[in-house]
C-alpha cells in the first residue's frame, strides 16, 4: 500500500541507476548518501563505501519490491 505500484517503483529505480551509471558525476563522497542511487557506483567507488551506505543495493531493493507483487 505504501508504494501503490511496486512494479512501477522497481522500474523507476532501474532507470535511475542506469542513468546514473551513464553520466559521470562529480560528487563529494560525503554527500553520496543524499542520492536515490549511489552516484559513485562503478570504478570510482571508494573502498569501504559499503560500510557507510544508507540503502541496500538497487538489485536488492528491486528484488524486495518484486516480492510485493503477488
JSON list of N, CA and C in Angstrom, two decimals:
[
{"chain": "A", "resi": 1, "resn": "UNK", "atom": "N", "xyz": [0.81, -1.19, 0.00]},
{"chain": "A", "resi": 1, "resn": "UNK", "atom": "CA", "xyz": [0.00, 0.00, 0.00]},
{"chain": "A", "resi": 1, "resn": "UNK", "atom": "C", "xyz": [0.86, 1.26, 0.00]},
{"chain": "A", "resi": 2, "resn": "UNK", "atom": "N", "xyz": [2.03, 1.18, 0.57]},
{"chain": "A", "resi": 2, "resn": "UNK", "atom": "CA", "xyz": [2.87, 2.37, 0.66]},
{"chain": "A", "resi": 2, "resn": "UNK", "atom": "C", "xyz": [3.33, 2.83, -0.72]},
{"chain": "A", "resi": 3, "resn": "UNK", "atom": "N", "xyz": [3.77, 1.90, -1.55]},
{"chain": "A", "resi": 3, "resn": "UNK", "atom": "CA", "xyz": [4.30, 2.29, -2.86]},
{"chain": "A", "resi": 3, "resn": "UNK", "atom": "C", "xyz": [3.20, 2.49, -3.88]},
{"chain": "A", "resi": 4, "resn": "UNK", "atom": "N", "xyz": [2.06, 1.86, -3.70]},
{"chain": "A", "resi": 4, "resn": "UNK", "atom": "CA", "xyz": [0.99, 1.96, -4.68]},
{"chain": "A", "resi": 4, "resn": "UNK", "atom": "C", "xyz": [1.22, 1.02, -5.84]},
{"chain": "A", "resi": 5, "resn": "UNK", "atom": "N", "xyz": [2.36, 1.08, -6.46]},
{"chain": "A", "resi": 5, "resn": "UNK", "atom": "CA", "xyz": [2.70, 0.22, -7.60]},
{"chain": "A", "resi": 5, "resn": "UNK", "atom": "C", "xyz": [4.15, -0.23, -7.46]},
{"chain": "A", "resi": 6, "resn": "UNK", "atom": "N", "xyz": [4.37, -1.38, -6.80]},
{"chain": "A", "resi": 6, "resn": "UNK", "atom": "CA", "xyz": [5.75, -1.85, -6.61]},
{"chain": "A", "resi": 6, "resn": "UNK", "atom": "C", "xyz": [6.50, -2.05, -7.93]},
{"chain": "A", "resi": 7, "resn": "UNK", "atom": "N", "xyz": [5.81, -2.52, -8.96]},
{"chain": "A", "resi": 7, "resn": "UNK", "atom": "CA", "xyz": [6.46, -2.72, -10.25]},
{"chain": "A", "resi": 7, "resn": "UNK", "atom": "C", "xyz": [6.93, -1.42, -10.87]},
{"chain": "A", "resi": 8, "resn": "UNK", "atom": "N", "xyz": [6.12, -0.39, -10.75]},
{"chain": "A", "resi": 8, "resn": "UNK", "atom": "CA", "xyz": [6.50, 0.92, -11.26]},
{"chain": "A", "resi": 8, "resn": "UNK", "atom": "C", "xyz": [7.68, 1.51, -10.51]},
{"chain": "A", "resi": 9, "resn": "UNK", "atom": "N", "xyz": [7.69, 1.32, -9.20]},
{"chain": "A", "resi": 9, "resn": "UNK", "atom": "CA", "xyz": [8.80, 1.82, -8.39]},
{"chain": "A", "resi": 9, "resn": "UNK", "atom": "C", "xyz": [10.09, 1.07, -8.72]},
{"chain": "A", "resi": 10, "resn": "UNK", "atom": "N", "xyz": [9.99, -0.25, -8.90]},
{"chain": "A", "resi": 10, "resn": "UNK", "atom": "CA", "xyz": [11.17, -1.05, -9.27]},
{"chain": "A", "resi": 10, "resn": "UNK", "atom": "C", "xyz": [11.71, -0.60, -10.63]},
{"chain": "A", "resi": 11, "resn": "UNK", "atom": "N", "xyz": [10.81, -0.36, -11.57]},
{"chain": "A", "resi": 11, "resn": "UNK", "atom": "CA", "xyz": [11.23, 0.10, -12.90]},
{"chain": "A", "resi": 11, "resn": "UNK", "atom": "C", "xyz": [11.91, 1.46, -12.81]},
{"chain": "A", "resi": 12, "resn": "UNK", "atom": "N", "xyz": [11.36, 2.35, -12.00]},
{"chain": "A", "resi": 12, "resn": "UNK", "atom": "CA", "xyz": [11.96, 3.67, -11.84]},
{"chain": "A", "resi": 12, "resn": "UNK", "atom": "C", "xyz": [13.35, 3.57, -11.23]},
{"chain": "A", "resi": 13, "resn": "UNK", "atom": "N", "xyz": [13.52, 2.71, -10.24]},
{"chain": "A", "resi": 13, "resn": "UNK", "atom": "CA", "xyz": [14.84, 2.53, -9.63]},
{"chain": "A", "resi": 13, "resn": "UNK", "atom": "C", "xyz": [15.86, 2.02, -10.65]},
{"chain": "A", "resi": 14, "resn": "UNK", "atom": "N", "xyz": [15.44, 1.07, -11.50]},
{"chain": "A", "resi": 14, "resn": "UNK", "atom": "CA", "xyz": [16.34, 0.54, -12.53]},
{"chain": "A", "resi": 14, "resn": "UNK", "atom": "C", "xyz": [16.75, 1.65, -13.51]},
{"chain": "A", "resi": 15, "resn": "UNK", "atom": "N", "xyz": [15.78, 2.45, -13.93]},
{"chain": "A", "resi": 15, "resn": "UNK", "atom": "CA", "xyz": [16.07, 3.53, -14.87]},
{"chain": "A", "resi": 15, "resn": "UNK", "atom": "C", "xyz": [17.00, 4.58, -14.26]},
{"chain": "A", "resi": 16, "resn": "UNK", "atom": "N", "xyz": [16.75, 4.94, -13.02]},
{"chain": "A", "resi": 16, "resn": "UNK", "atom": "CA", "xyz": [17.59, 5.93, -12.36]},
{"chain": "A", "resi": 16, "resn": "UNK", "atom": "C", "xyz": [19.02, 5.42, -12.22]},
{"chain": "A", "resi": 17, "resn": "UNK", "atom": "N", "xyz": [19.17, 4.15, -11.85]},
{"chain": "A", "resi": 17, "resn": "UNK", "atom": "CA", "xyz": [20.52, 3.60, -11.70]},
{"chain": "A", "resi": 17, "resn": "UNK", "atom": "C", "xyz": [21.23, 3.54, -13.05]},
{"chain": "A", "resi": 18, "resn": "UNK", "atom": "N", "xyz": [20.52, 3.12, -14.11]},
{"chain": "A", "resi": 18, "resn": "UNK", "atom": "CA", "xyz": [21.14, 3.05, -15.43]},
{"chain": "A", "resi": 18, "resn": "UNK", "atom": "C", "xyz": [21.58, 4.45, -15.88]},
{"chain": "A", "resi": 19, "resn": "UNK", "atom": "N", "xyz": [20.76, 5.44, -15.63]},
{"chain": "A", "resi": 19, "resn": "UNK", "atom": "CA", "xyz": [21.10, 6.82, -15.99]},
{"chain": "A", "resi": 19, "resn": "UNK", "atom": "C", "xyz": [22.31, 7.30, -15.20]},
{"chain": "A", "resi": 20, "resn": "UNK", "atom": "N", "xyz": [22.35, 6.99, -13.91]},
{"chain": "A", "resi": 20, "resn": "UNK", "atom": "CA", "xyz": [23.47, 7.41, -13.06]},
{"chain": "A", "resi": 20, "resn": "UNK", "atom": "C", "xyz": [24.78, 6.78, -13.50]},
{"chain": "A", "resi": 21, "resn": "UNK", "atom": "N", "xyz": [24.73, 5.57, -14.04]},
{"chain": "A", "resi": 21, "resn": "UNK", "atom": "CA", "xyz": [25.96, 4.90, -14.49]},
{"chain": "A", "resi": 21, "resn": "UNK", "atom": "C", "xyz": [26.46, 5.46, -15.81]},
{"chain": "A", "resi": 22, "resn": "UNK", "atom": "N", "xyz": [25.55, 6.04, -16.62]},
{"chain": "A", "resi": 22, "resn": "UNK", "atom": "CA", "xyz": [25.94, 6.56, -17.93]},
{"chain": "A", "resi": 22, "resn": "UNK", "atom": "C", "xyz": [26.59, 7.93, -17.84]},
{"chain": "A", "resi": 23, "resn": "UNK", "atom": "N", "xyz": [26.15, 8.74, -16.90]},
{"chain": "A", "resi": 23, "resn": "UNK", "atom": "CA", "xyz": [26.62, 10.12, -16.81]},
{"chain": "A", "resi": 23, "resn": "UNK", "atom": "C", "xyz": [27.58, 10.26, -15.64]},
{"chain": "A", "resi": 24, "resn": "UNK", "atom": "N", "xyz": [28.82, 10.65, -15.91]},
{"chain": "A", "resi": 24, "resn": "UNK", "atom": "CA", "xyz": [29.76, 10.82, -14.80]},
{"chain": "A", "resi": 24, "resn": "UNK", "atom": "C", "xyz": [29.32, 11.96, -13.89]},
{"chain": "A", "resi": 25, "resn": "UNK", "atom": "N", "xyz": [29.41, 11.73, -12.61]},
{"chain": "A", "resi": 25, "resn": "UNK", "atom": "CA", "xyz": [29.00, 12.74, -11.64]},
{"chain": "A", "resi": 25, "resn": "UNK", "atom": "C", "xyz": [30.19, 13.14, -10.78]},
{"chain": "A", "resi": 26, "resn": "UNK", "atom": "N", "xyz": [30.36, 14.43, -10.61]},
{"chain": "A", "resi": 26, "resn": "UNK", "atom": "CA", "xyz": [31.39, 14.94, -9.72]},
{"chain": "A", "resi": 26, "resn": "UNK", "atom": "C", "xyz": [30.72, 15.17, -8.37]},
{"chain": "A", "resi": 27, "resn": "UNK", "atom": "N", "xyz": [30.74, 14.14, -7.54]},
{"chain": "A", "resi": 27, "resn": "UNK", "atom": "CA", "xyz": [30.05, 14.19, -6.25]},
{"chain": "A", "resi": 27, "resn": "UNK", "atom": "C", "xyz": [31.05, 13.98, -5.14]},
{"chain": "A", "resi": 28, "resn": "UNK", "atom": "N", "xyz": [30.92, 14.77, -4.12]},
{"chain": "A", "resi": 28, "resn": "UNK", "atom": "CA", "xyz": [31.73, 14.58, -2.92]},
{"chain": "A", "resi": 28, "resn": "UNK", "atom": "C", "xyz": [31.26, 13.28, -2.27]},
{"chain": "A", "resi": 29, "resn": "UNK", "atom": "N", "xyz": [32.15, 12.32, -2.01]},
{"chain": "A", "resi": 29, "resn": "UNK", "atom": "CA", "xyz": [31.73, 11.06, -1.40]},
{"chain": "A", "resi": 29, "resn": "UNK", "atom": "C", "xyz": [30.95, 11.24, -0.10]},
{"chain": "A", "resi": 30, "resn": "UNK", "atom": "N", "xyz": [31.18, 12.31, 0.61]},
{"chain": "A", "resi": 30, "resn": "UNK", "atom": "CA", "xyz": [30.45, 12.55, 1.86]},
{"chain": "A", "resi": 30, "resn": "UNK", "atom": "C", "xyz": [28.98, 12.86, 1.60]},
{"chain": "A", "resi": 31, "resn": "UNK", "atom": "N", "xyz": [28.63, 13.29, 0.40]},
{"chain": "A", "resi": 31, "resn": "UNK", "atom": "CA", "xyz": [27.25, 13.63, 0.07]},
{"chain": "A", "resi": 31, "resn": "UNK", "atom": "C", "xyz": [26.56, 12.53, -0.74]},
{"chain": "A", "resi": 32, "resn": "UNK", "atom": "N", "xyz": [27.22, 11.43, -1.02]},
{"chain": "A", "resi": 32, "resn": "UNK", "atom": "CA", "xyz": [26.66, 10.38, -1.85]},
{"chain": "A", "resi": 32, "resn": "UNK", "atom": "C", "xyz": [25.40, 9.77, -1.23]},
{"chain": "A", "resi": 33, "resn": "UNK", "atom": "N", "xyz": [25.28, 9.77, 0.08]},
{"chain": "A", "resi": 33, "resn": "UNK", "atom": "CA", "xyz": [24.11, 9.19, 0.74]},
{"chain": "A", "resi": 33, "resn": "UNK", "atom": "C", "xyz": [22.84, 9.97, 0.48]},
{"chain": "A", "resi": 34, "resn": "UNK", "atom": "N", "xyz": [22.95, 11.19, -0.02]},
{"chain": "A", "resi": 34, "resn": "UNK", "atom": "CA", "xyz": [21.77, 12.00, -0.29]},
{"chain": "A", "resi": 34, "resn": "UNK", "atom": "C", "xyz": [21.09, 11.61, -1.60]},
{"chain": "A", "resi": 35, "resn": "UNK", "atom": "N", "xyz": [21.74, 10.81, -2.42]},
{"chain": "A", "resi": 35, "resn": "UNK", "atom": "CA", "xyz": [21.21, 10.42, -3.72]},
{"chain": "A", "resi": 35, "resn": "UNK", "atom": "C", "xyz": [20.31, 9.19, -3.60]},
{"chain": "A", "resi": 36, "resn": "UNK", "atom": "N", "xyz": [19.38, 9.05, -4.56]},
{"chain": "A", "resi": 36, "resn": "UNK", "atom": "CA", "xyz": [18.49, 7.89, -4.59]},
{"chain": "A", "resi": 36, "resn": "UNK", "atom": "C", "xyz": [19.29, 6.63, -4.88]},
{"chain": "A", "resi": 37, "resn": "UNK", "atom": "N", "xyz": [20.19, 6.71, -5.84]},
{"chain": "A", "resi": 37, "resn": "UNK", "atom": "CA", "xyz": [21.11, 5.61, -6.14]},
{"chain": "A", "resi": 37, "resn": "UNK", "atom": "C", "xyz": [22.52, 6.13, -5.93]},
{"chain": "A", "resi": 38, "resn": "UNK", "atom": "N", "xyz": [23.46, 5.23, -5.75]},
{"chain": "A", "resi": 38, "resn": "UNK", "atom": "CA", "xyz": [24.84, 5.61, -5.46]},
{"chain": "A", "resi": 38, "resn": "UNK", "atom": "C", "xyz": [25.47, 6.28, -6.67]},
{"chain": "A", "resi": 39, "resn": "UNK", "atom": "N", "xyz": [25.77, 7.58, -6.60]},
{"chain": "A", "resi": 39, "resn": "UNK", "atom": "CA", "xyz": [26.39, 8.26, -7.73]},
{"chain": "A", "resi": 39, "resn": "UNK", "atom": "C", "xyz": [27.85, 7.86, -7.92]},
{"chain": "A", "resi": 40, "resn": "UNK", "atom": "N", "xyz": [28.40, 7.13, -6.99]},
{"chain": "A", "resi": 40, "resn": "UNK", "atom": "CA", "xyz": [29.79, 6.70, -7.07]},
{"chain": "A", "resi": 40, "resn": "UNK", "atom": "C", "xyz": [29.92, 5.25, -7.52]},
{"chain": "A", "resi": 41, "resn": "UNK", "atom": "N", "xyz": [28.85, 4.68, -8.07]},
{"chain": "A", "resi": 41, "resn": "UNK", "atom": "CA", "xyz": [28.91, 3.28, -8.50]},
{"chain": "A", "resi": 41, "resn": "UNK", "atom": "C", "xyz": [29.90, 3.14, -9.65]},
{"chain": "A", "resi": 42, "resn": "UNK", "atom": "N", "xyz": [30.44, 1.97, -9.78]},
{"chain": "A", "resi": 42, "resn": "UNK", "atom": "CA", "xyz": [31.42, 1.71, -10.82]},
{"chain": "A", "resi": 42, "resn": "UNK", "atom": "C", "xyz": [32.83, 1.81, -10.30]},
{"chain": "A", "resi": 43, "resn": "UNK", "atom": "N", "xyz": [33.75, 2.13, -11.18]},
{"chain": "A", "resi": 43, "resn": "UNK", "atom": "CA", "xyz": [35.16, 2.11, -10.81]},
{"chain": "A", "resi": 43, "resn": "UNK", "atom": "C", "xyz": [35.55, 3.26, -9.87]},
{"chain": "A", "resi": 44, "resn": "UNK", "atom": "N", "xyz": [34.75, 4.32, -9.82]},
{"chain": "A", "resi": 44, "resn": "UNK", "atom": "CA", "xyz": [35.09, 5.46, -8.97]},
{"chain": "A", "resi": 44, "resn": "UNK", "atom": "C", "xyz": [34.63, 5.25, -7.53]},
{"chain": "A", "resi": 45, "resn": "UNK", "atom": "N", "xyz": [34.06, 4.13, -7.23]},
{"chain": "A", "resi": 45, "resn": "UNK", "atom": "CA", "xyz": [33.53, 3.87, -5.90]},
{"chain": "A", "resi": 45, "resn": "UNK", "atom": "C", "xyz": [34.68, 3.75, -4.90]},
{"chain": "A", "resi": 46, "resn": "UNK", "atom": "N", "xyz": [34.65, 4.54, -3.85]},
{"chain": "A", "resi": 46, "resn": "UNK", "atom": "CA", "xyz": [35.73, 4.47, -2.87]},
{"chain": "A", "resi": 46, "resn": "UNK", "atom": "C", "xyz": [35.73, 3.14, -2.12]},
{"chain": "A", "resi": 47, "resn": "UNK", "atom": "N", "xyz": [36.90, 2.64, -1.74]},
{"chain": "A", "resi": 47, "resn": "UNK", "atom": "CA", "xyz": [36.94, 1.41, -0.97]},
{"chain": "A", "resi": 47, "resn": "UNK", "atom": "C", "xyz": [36.20, 1.60, 0.36]},
{"chain": "A", "resi": 48, "resn": "UNK", "atom": "N", "xyz": [35.60, 0.55, 0.81]},
{"chain": "A", "resi": 48, "resn": "UNK", "atom": "CA", "xyz": [34.85, 0.55, 2.07]},
{"chain": "A", "resi": 48, "resn": "UNK", "atom": "C", "xyz": [33.60, 1.42, 2.04]},
{"chain": "A", "resi": 49, "resn": "UNK", "atom": "N", "xyz": [33.15, 1.86, 0.86]},
{"chain": "A", "resi": 49, "resn": "UNK", "atom": "CA", "xyz": [31.97, 2.71, 0.79]},
{"chain": "A", "resi": 49, "resn": "UNK", "atom": "C", "xyz": [30.71, 1.98, 1.23]},
{"chain": "A", "resi": 50, "resn": "UNK", "atom": "N", "xyz": [30.71, 0.65, 1.12]},
{"chain": "A", "resi": 50, "resn": "UNK", "atom": "CA", "xyz": [29.55, -0.12, 1.56]},
{"chain": "A", "resi": 50, "resn": "UNK", "atom": "C", "xyz": [29.32, -0.04, 3.06]},
{"chain": "A", "resi": 51, "resn": "UNK", "atom": "N", "xyz": [30.35, 0.26, 3.81]},
{"chain": "A", "resi": 51, "resn": "UNK", "atom": "CA", "xyz": [30.20, 0.37, 5.26]},
{"chain": "A", "resi": 51, "resn": "UNK", "atom": "C", "xyz": [29.31, 1.54, 5.66]},
{"chain": "A", "resi": 52, "resn": "UNK", "atom": "N", "xyz": [29.25, 2.55, 4.82]},
{"chain": "A", "resi": 52, "resn": "UNK", "atom": "CA", "xyz": [28.51, 3.75, 5.16]},
{"chain": "A", "resi": 52, "resn": "UNK", "atom": "C", "xyz": [27.24, 3.93, 4.33]},
{"chain": "A", "resi": 53, "resn": "UNK", "atom": "N", "xyz": [26.88, 2.93, 3.54]},
{"chain": "A", "resi": 53, "resn": "UNK", "atom": "CA", "xyz": [25.70, 3.07, 2.70]},
{"chain": "A", "resi": 53, "resn": "UNK", "atom": "C", "xyz": [24.44, 3.08, 3.57]},
{"chain": "A", "resi": 54, "resn": "UNK", "atom": "N", "xyz": [23.49, 3.90, 3.16]},
{"chain": "A", "resi": 54, "resn": "UNK", "atom": "CA", "xyz": [22.24, 4.02, 3.91]},
{"chain": "A", "resi": 54, "resn": "UNK", "atom": "C", "xyz": [21.11, 3.22, 3.29]},
{"chain": "A", "resi": 55, "resn": "UNK", "atom": "N", "xyz": [21.30, 2.74, 2.06]},
{"chain": "A", "resi": 55, "resn": "UNK", "atom": "CA", "xyz": [20.28, 1.96, 1.38]},
{"chain": "A", "resi": 55, "resn": "UNK", "atom": "C", "xyz": [20.91, 0.67, 0.85]},
{"chain": "A", "resi": 56, "resn": "UNK", "atom": "N", "xyz": [20.11, -0.39, 0.75]},
{"chain": "A", "resi": 56, "resn": "UNK", "atom": "CA", "xyz": [20.63, -1.61, 0.12]},
{"chain": "A", "resi": 56, "resn": "UNK", "atom": "C", "xyz": [20.89, -1.35, -1.36]},
{"chain": "A", "resi": 57, "resn": "UNK", "atom": "N", "xyz": [21.67, -2.21, -2.00]},
{"chain": "A", "resi": 57, "resn": "UNK", "atom": "CA", "xyz": [21.91, -2.06, -3.45]},
{"chain": "A", "resi": 57, "resn": "UNK", "atom": "C", "xyz": [20.58, -2.09, -4.21]},
{"chain": "A", "resi": 58, "resn": "UNK", "atom": "N", "xyz": [20.57, -1.46, -5.38]},
{"chain": "A", "resi": 58, "resn": "UNK", "atom": "CA", "xyz": [19.35, -1.38, -6.18]},
{"chain": "A", "resi": 58, "resn": "UNK", "atom": "C", "xyz": [18.80, -2.76, -6.50]},
{"chain": "A", "resi": 59, "resn": "UNK", "atom": "N", "xyz": [19.68, -3.73, -6.81]},
{"chain": "A", "resi": 59, "resn": "UNK", "atom": "CA", "xyz": [19.22, -5.08, -7.14]},
{"chain": "A", "resi": 59, "resn": "UNK", "atom": "C", "xyz": [18.41, -5.67, -5.98]},
{"chain": "A", "resi": 60, "resn": "UNK", "atom": "N", "xyz": [18.89, -5.46, -4.77]},
{"chain": "A", "resi": 60, "resn": "UNK", "atom": "CA", "xyz": [18.19, -5.98, -3.60]},
{"chain": "A", "resi": 60, "resn": "UNK", "atom": "C", "xyz": [16.86, -5.25, -3.38]},
{"chain": "A", "resi": 61, "resn": "UNK", "atom": "N", "xyz": [16.84, -3.96, -3.62]},
{"chain": "A", "resi": 61, "resn": "UNK", "atom": "CA", "xyz": [15.61, -3.19, -3.48]},
{"chain": "A", "resi": 61, "resn": "UNK", "atom": "C", "xyz": [14.57, -3.65, -4.49]},
{"chain": "A", "resi": 62, "resn": "UNK", "atom": "N", "xyz": [15.01, -3.89, -5.74]},
{"chain": "A", "resi": 62, "resn": "UNK", "atom": "CA", "xyz": [14.10, -4.35, -6.79]},
{"chain": "A", "resi": 62, "resn": "UNK", "atom": "C", "xyz": [13.58, -5.75, -6.45]},
{"chain": "A", "resi": 63, "resn": "UNK", "atom": "N", "xyz": [14.44, -6.62, -5.93]},
{"chain": "A", "resi": 63, "resn": "UNK", "atom": "CA", "xyz": [14.01, -7.97, -5.55]},
{"chain": "A", "resi": 63, "resn": "UNK", "atom": "C", "xyz": [12.95, -7.92, -4.46]},
{"chain": "A", "resi": 64, "resn": "UNK", "atom": "N", "xyz": [13.13, -7.05, -3.50]},
{"chain": "A", "resi": 64, "resn": "UNK", "atom": "CA", "xyz": [12.14, -6.91, -2.42]},
{"chain": "A", "resi": 64, "resn": "UNK", "atom": "C", "xyz": [10.82, -6.37, -2.95]},
{"chain": "A", "resi": 65, "resn": "UNK", "atom": "N", "xyz": [10.90, -5.42, -3.88]},
{"chain": "A", "resi": 65, "resn": "UNK", "atom": "CA", "xyz": [9.68, -4.89, -4.47]},
{"chain": "A", "resi": 65, "resn": "UNK", "atom": "C", "xyz": [8.95, -5.95, -5.29]},
{"chain": "A", "resi": 66, "resn": "UNK", "atom": "N", "xyz": [9.71, -6.80, -5.99]},
{"chain": "A", "resi": 66, "resn": "UNK", "atom": "CA", "xyz": [9.07, -7.85, -6.79]},
{"chain": "A", "resi": 66, "resn": "UNK", "atom": "C", "xyz": [8.35, -8.87, -5.91]},
{"chain": "A", "resi": 67, "resn": "UNK", "atom": "N", "xyz": [8.80, -9.02, -4.67]},
{"chain": "A", "resi": 67, "resn": "UNK", "atom": "CA", "xyz": [8.11, -9.92, -3.73]},
{"chain": "A", "resi": 67, "resn": "UNK", "atom": "C", "xyz": [6.76, -9.35, -3.31]},
{"chain": "A", "resi": 68, "resn": "UNK", "atom": "N", "xyz": [6.59, -8.04, -3.41]},
{"chain": "A", "resi": 68, "resn": "UNK", "atom": "CA", "xyz": [5.31, -7.42, -3.06]},
{"chain": "A", "resi": 68, "resn": "UNK", "atom": "C", "xyz": [4.25, -7.67, -4.12]},
{"chain": "A", "resi": 69, "resn": "UNK", "atom": "N", "xyz": [4.67, -7.97, -5.34]},
{"chain": "A", "resi": 69, "resn": "UNK", "atom": "CA", "xyz": [3.73, -8.24, -6.42]},
{"chain": "A", "resi": 69, "resn": "UNK", "atom": "C", "xyz": [3.32, -9.70, -6.38]},
{"chain": "A", "resi": 70, "resn": "UNK", "atom": "N", "xyz": [2.14, -9.93, -5.91]},
{"chain": "A", "resi": 70, "resn": "UNK", "atom": "CA", "xyz": [1.65, -11.32, -5.81]},
{"chain": "A", "resi": 70, "resn": "UNK", "atom": "C", "xyz": [0.44, -11.50, -6.68]}
]
